[in-house]
């Protein structure tokens, strides 16, 4: 139990750090003169590879500290919005994977789930900025940028998960991941099997 928890924390911390880097340092110029980032792509990847709770932690904490570094006024919005985005995406992908494993529908439904969570993110930021600025017109300015960011992130995550098949590539390297069981749980269970094999007492 302790090893499993340690692995979960480790994987989540790495994912949060990658989300921070993708938010602060990997920026794409947008049509309105601002920038979009690739934080949502990391969140979607984390949801697909590690599950809902690590994705929630990666999304919430990664963007919270990114905003703290760049623009602290919105850090609590980001904590809640991206945290929920990761949680919902992880839950949806886990459900889809359990019902459509190895089916041609899984990439379509998985991509749709990511897109839905991206729309959730964009809509929640619109409401948060409406509350922050006091007018819907001011909040509307950033909506197209967030939609573009979500769309770009969905494309990258779908390519990585369902076309490049990143989960399968990681498994070939001995790192078992998947939406039905988190990577931390897989590694922990493998270690448990090895330990039980060498245990002469058993249970």
C-alpha positions as a Markdown table, in Angstrom:
| # | Residue | x | y | z |
|---|---|---|---|---|
| 1 | Unk | 0.0 | 0.0 | 0.0 |
| 2 | Unk | 2.8 | 2.4 | 0.9 |
| 3 | Unk | 4.7 | 1.6 | -2.3 |
| 4 | Unk | 1.6 | 2.1 | -4.4 |
| 5 | Unk | 0.9 | 5.5 | -2.8 |
| 6 | Unk | 4.5 | 6.6 | -3.3 |
| 7 | Unk | 4.4 | 5.6 | -7.0 |
| 8 | Unk | 1.1 | 7.5 | -7.5 |
| 9 | Unk | 2.6 | 10.6 | -5.9 |
| 10 | Unk | 5.7 | 10.3 | -8.0 |
| 11 | Unk | 3.9 | 9.9 | -11.3 |
| 12 | Unk | 1.5 | 12.8 | -10.4 |
| 13 | Unk | 4.4 | 15.1 | -9.5 |
| 14 | Unk | 6.1 | 14.4 | -12.8 |
| 15 | Unk | 2.9 | 15.1 | -14.7 |
| 16 | Unk | 2.3 | 18.3 | -12.8 |
| 17 | Unk | 5.9 | 19.4 | -13.6 |
| 18 | Unk | 5.4 | 18.7 | -17.3 |
| 19 | Unk | 2.1 | 20.7 | -17.2 |
| 20 | Unk | 3.9 | 23.6 | -15.6 |
| 21 | Unk | 6.6 | 23.5 | -18.4 |
| 22 | Unk | 4.0 | 23.2 | -21.1 |
| 23 | Unk | 2.1 | 26.2 | -19.7 |
| 24 | Unk | 5.0 | 28.5 | -19.1 |
| 25 | Unk | 7.6 | 27.6 | -21.7 |
| 26 | Unk | 5.8 | 26.0 | -24.7 |
| 27 | Unk | 3.7 | 28.8 | -26.2 |
| 28 | Unk | 2.1 | 29.1 | -29.6 |
| 29 | Unk | 1.2 | 32.5 | -31.0 |
| 30 | Unk | -2.6 | 32.9 | -31.5 |
| 31 | Unk | -4.6 | 35.0 | -33.9 |
| 32 | Unk | -5.5 | 37.7 | -31.3 |
| 33 | Unk | -1.9 | 38.5 | -30.6 |
| 34 | Unk | -1.7 | 36.4 | -27.4 |
| 35 | Unk | -0.4 | 32.9 | -26.8 |
| 36 | Unk | -1.9 | 29.5 | -26.4 |
| 37 | Unk | -0.1 | 26.8 | -24.5 |
| 38 | Unk | 0.0 | 23.0 | -24.5 |
| 39 | Unk | -1.0 | 22.4 | -20.9 |
| 40 | Unk | -4.2 | 20.7 | -21.9 |
| 41 | Unk | -2.3 | 18.2 | -24.1 |
| 42 | Unk | -0.3 | 17.1 | -21.0 |
| 43 | Unk | -3.5 | 16.9 | -18.9 |
| 44 | Unk | -5.2 | 14.7 | -21.6 |
| 45 | Unk | -2.2 | 12.5 | -21.9 |
| 46 | Unk | -2.0 | 12.1 | -18.1 |
| 47 | Unk | -5.7 | 11.2 | -18.0 |
| 48 | Unk | -5.1 | 8.5 | -20.7 |
| 49 | Unk | -1.9 | 7.1 | -19.2 |
| 50 | Unk | -2.4 | 7.5 | -15.5 |
| 51 | Unk | -6.1 | 7.9 | -14.8 |
| 52 | Unk | -8.4 | 10.6 | -13.3 |
| 53 | Unk | -6.7 | 11.4 | -9.9 |
| 54 | Unk | -3.2 | 12.0 | -11.3 |
| 55 | Unk | -4.7 | 14.0 | -14.2 |
| 56 | Unk | -6.6 | 16.1 | -11.7 |
| 57 | Unk | -3.4 | 16.8 | -9.7 |
| 58 | Unk | -1.3 | 17.4 | -12.8 |
| 59 | Unk | -3.9 | 19.8 | -14.2 |
| 60 | Unk | -4.7 | 21.7 | -11.1 |
| 61 | Unk | -1.3 | 22.0 | -9.5 |
| 62 | Unk | 0.7 | 22.3 | -12.7 |
| 63 | Unk | -1.4 | 25.3 | -14.0 |
| 64 | Unk | -1.7 | 26.8 | -10.4 |
| 65 | Unk | 2.1 | 27.1 | -10.1 |
| 66 | Unk | 2.4 | 28.2 | -13.7 |
| 67 | Unk | 0.0 | 31.1 | -13.1 |
| 68 | Unk | 1.7 | 31.8 | -9.8 |
| 69 | Unk | 4.9 | 32.2 | -11.8 |
| 70 | Unk | 3.4 | 34.2 | -14.7 |
| 71 | Unk | 0.1 | 35.8 | -13.7 |
| 72 | Unk | -1.0 | 35.1 | -10.0 |
| 73 | Unk | -4.4 | 36.7 | -10.3 |
| 74 | Unk | -5.8 | 33.7 | -12.1 |
| 75 | Unk | -4.0 | 30.9 | -10.2 |
| 76 | Unk | -7.0 | 29.7 | -8.2 |
| 77 | Unk | -9.2 | 29.7 | -11.3 |
| 78 | Unk | -6.7 | 27.5 | -13.0 |
| 79 | Unk | -6.3 | 25.2 | -10.0 |
| 80 | Unk | -10.1 | 24.4 | -10.0 |
| 81 | Unk | -10.7 | 24.5 | -13.8 |
| 82 | Unk | -7.8 | 22.4 | -15.0 |
| 83 | Unk | -8.1 | 20.1 | -12.0 |
| 84 | Unk | -11.7 | 19.3 | -12.9 |
| 85 | Unk | -10.8 | 19.1 | -16.5 |
| 86 | Unk | -8.2 | 16.4 | -15.7 |
| 87 | Unk | -10.5 | 14.5 | -13.4 |
| 88 | Unk | -13.5 | 14.5 | -15.8 |
| 89 | Unk | -11.2 | 13.5 | -18.7 |
| 90 | Unk | -9.7 | 10.7 | -16.7 |
| 91 | Unk | -13.1 | 9.3 | -15.6 |
| 92 | Unk | -14.5 | 9.5 | -19.2 |
| 93 | Unk | -11.4 | 7.8 | -20.7 |
| 94 | Unk | -11.5 | 5.1 | -18.1 |
| 95 | Unk | -15.1 | 4.4 | -18.8 |
| 96 | Unk | -14.6 | 4.4 | -22.6 |
| 97 | Unk | -11.6 | 2.1 | -22.2 |
| 98 | Unk | -13.5 | -0.4 | -20.1 |
| 99 | Unk | -16.4 | -0.5 | -22.5 |
| 100 | Unk | -14.6 | -0.2 | -25.9 |
| 101 | Unk | -11.2 | -1.8 | -25.3 |
| 102 | Unk | -9.5 | -2.7 | -28.6 |
| 103 | Unk | -12.6 | -1.4 | -30.5 |
| 104 | Unk | -12.4 | 1.1 | -33.4 |
| 105 | Unk | -14.8 | 3.2 | -31.5 |
| 106 | Unk | -12.3 | 3.9 | -28.7 |
| 107 | Unk | -10.2 | 6.5 | -30.5 |
| 108 | Unk | -13.3 | 8.3 | -31.7 |
| 109 | Unk | -15.0 | 8.3 | -28.3 |
| 110 | Unk | -11.7 | 9.1 | -26.5 |
| 111 | Unk | -11.1 | 12.1 | -28.8 |
| 112 | Unk | -14.7 | 13.2 | -28.2 |
| 113 | Unk | -14.2 | 13.0 | -24.5 |
| 114 | Unk | -11.0 | 15.1 | -24.7 |
| 115 | Unk | -12.8 | 17.6 | -26.8 |
| 116 | Unk | -15.7 | 17.8 | -24.4 |
| 117 | Unk | -13.3 | 18.4 | -21.5 |
| 118 | Unk | -11.5 | 21.1 | -23.6 |
| 119 | Unk | -14.9 | 22.8 | -24.2 |
| 120 | Unk | -15.5 | 22.6 | -20.4 |
| 121 | Unk | -12.2 | 24.3 | -19.8 |
| 122 | Unk | -12.8 | 27.1 | -22.3 |
| 123 | Unk | -16.4 | 27.7 | -21.0 |
| 124 | Unk | -15.3 | 27.7 | -17.4 |
| 125 | Unk | -12.5 | 30.2 | -18.1 |
| 126 | Unk | -15.1 | 32.4 | -19.9 |
| 127 | Unk | -17.2 | 32.4 | -16.8 |
| 128 | Unk | -14.3 | 33.0 | -14.5 |
| 129 | Unk | -13.0 | 35.9 | -16.5 |
| 130 | Unk | -16.5 | 37.4 | -16.7 |
| 131 | Unk | -16.6 | 37.3 | -12.9 |
| 132 | Unk | -13.0 | 38.6 | -12.8 |
| 133 | Unk | -13.4 | 41.5 | -15.2 |
| 134 | Unk | -17.1 | 42.2 | -14.6 |
| 135 | Unk | -18.2 | 42.2 | -18.2 |
| 136 | Unk | -18.8 | 39.4 | -20.6 |
| 137 | Unk | -17.2 | 41.3 | -23.5 |
| 138 | Unk | -13.8 | 41.3 | -21.8 |
| 139 | Unk | -14.2 | 37.6 | -21.0 |
| 140 | Unk | -15.1 | 36.9 | -24.6 |
| 141 | Unk | -11.7 | 38.1 | -25.9 |
| 142 | Unk | -9.9 | 35.0 | -24.6 |
| 143 | Unk | -12.6 | 32.5 | -25.5 |
| 144 | Unk | -11.3 | 31.9 | -29.1 |
| 145 | Unk | -7.8 | 31.4 | -27.8 |
| 146 | Unk | -8.9 | 28.9 | -25.3 |
| 147 | Unk | -10.9 | 27.0 | -27.9 |
| 148 | Unk | -7.9 | 26.9 | -30.2 |
| 149 | Unk | -5.7 | 25.7 | -27.3 |
| 150 | Unk | -8.2 | 23.0 | -26.5 |
| 151 | Unk | -8.4 | 21.9 | -30.1 |
| 152 | Unk | -4.7 | 21.7 | -30.6 |
| 153 | Unk | -4.3 | 19.8 | -27.4 |
| 154 | Unk | -6.9 | 17.3 | -28.4 |
| 155 | Unk | -5.2 | 16.7 | -31.7 |
| 156 | Unk | -1.8 | 16.2 | -30.0 |
| 157 | Unk | -3.2 | 13.9 | -27.3 |
| 158 | Unk | -5.2 | 11.8 | -29.8 |
| 159 | Unk | -2.2 | 11.3 | -32.0 |
| 160 | Unk | 0.0 | 10.3 | -29.1 |
| 161 | Unk | -2.5 | 7.9 | -27.5 |
| 162 | Unk | -4.3 | 6.4 | -30.4 |
| 163 | Unk | -2.1 | 6.8 | -33.5 |
| 164 | Unk | 1.4 | 6.6 | -32.1 |
| 165 | Unk | 0.0 | 4.3 | -29.4 |
| 166 | Unk | 2.1 | 5.7 | -26.6 |
| 167 | Unk | 0.6 | 3.4 | -23.9 |
| 168 | Unk | 1.7 | 0.4 | -26.0 |
| 169 | Unk | 5.2 | 1.8 | -26.5 |
| 170 | Unk | 5.6 | 2.4 | -22.8 |
| 171 | Unk | 4.5 | -1.1 | -22.0 |
| 172 | Unk | 7.2 | -2.5 | -24.4 |
| 173 | Unk | 9.7 | -0.6 | -22.3 |
| 174 | Unk | 8.4 | -2.2 | -19.2 |
| 175 | Unk | 6.2 | 0.7 | -18.0 |
| 176 | Unk | 2.6 | -0.6 | -17.9 |
| 177 | Unk | 0.0 | 2.2 | -18.2 |
| 178 | Unk | -3.7 | 2.4 | -19.1 |
| 179 | Unk | -7.0 | 4.0 | -18.2 |
| 180 | Unk | -8.3 | 0.8 | -16.5 |
| 181 | Unk | -5.3 | 0.7 | -14.1 |
| 182 | Unk | -2.9 | 3.5 | -13.4 |
| 183 | Unk | 0.8 | 3.1 | -14.2 |
| 184 | Unk | 1.6 | 3.4 | -10.5 |
| 185 | Unk | -0.8 | 0.5 | -9.7 |
| 186 | Unk | 0.6 | -1.6 | -12.5 |
| 187 | Unk | 4.2 | -1.2 | -11.4 |
| 188 | Unk | 3.1 | -1.8 | -7.8 |
| 189 | Unk | 1.3 | -5.0 | -8.7 |
| 190 | Unk | 4.3 | -6.2 | -10.6 |
| 191 | Unk | 6.5 | -5.7 | -7.6 |
| 192 | Unk | 3.9 | -7.4 | -5.5 |
| 193 | Unk | 3.9 | -10.4 | -7.8 |
| 194 | Unk | 7.7 | -10.7 | -7.7 |
| 195 | Unk | 7.7 | -10.4 | -3.9 |
| 196 | Unk | 5.0 | -13.0 | -3.5 |
| 197 | Unk | 6.9 | -15.4 | -5.8 |
| 198 | Unk | 9.9 | -15.3 | -3.5 |
| 199 | Unk | 7.8 | -15.5 | -0.3 |
| 200 | Unk | 7.8 | -19.1 | 1.0 |
| 201 | Unk | 5.1 | -18.4 | 3.6 |
| 202 | Unk | 2.4 | -17.0 | 1.3 |
| 203 | Unk | -1.1 | -16.2 | 2.6 |
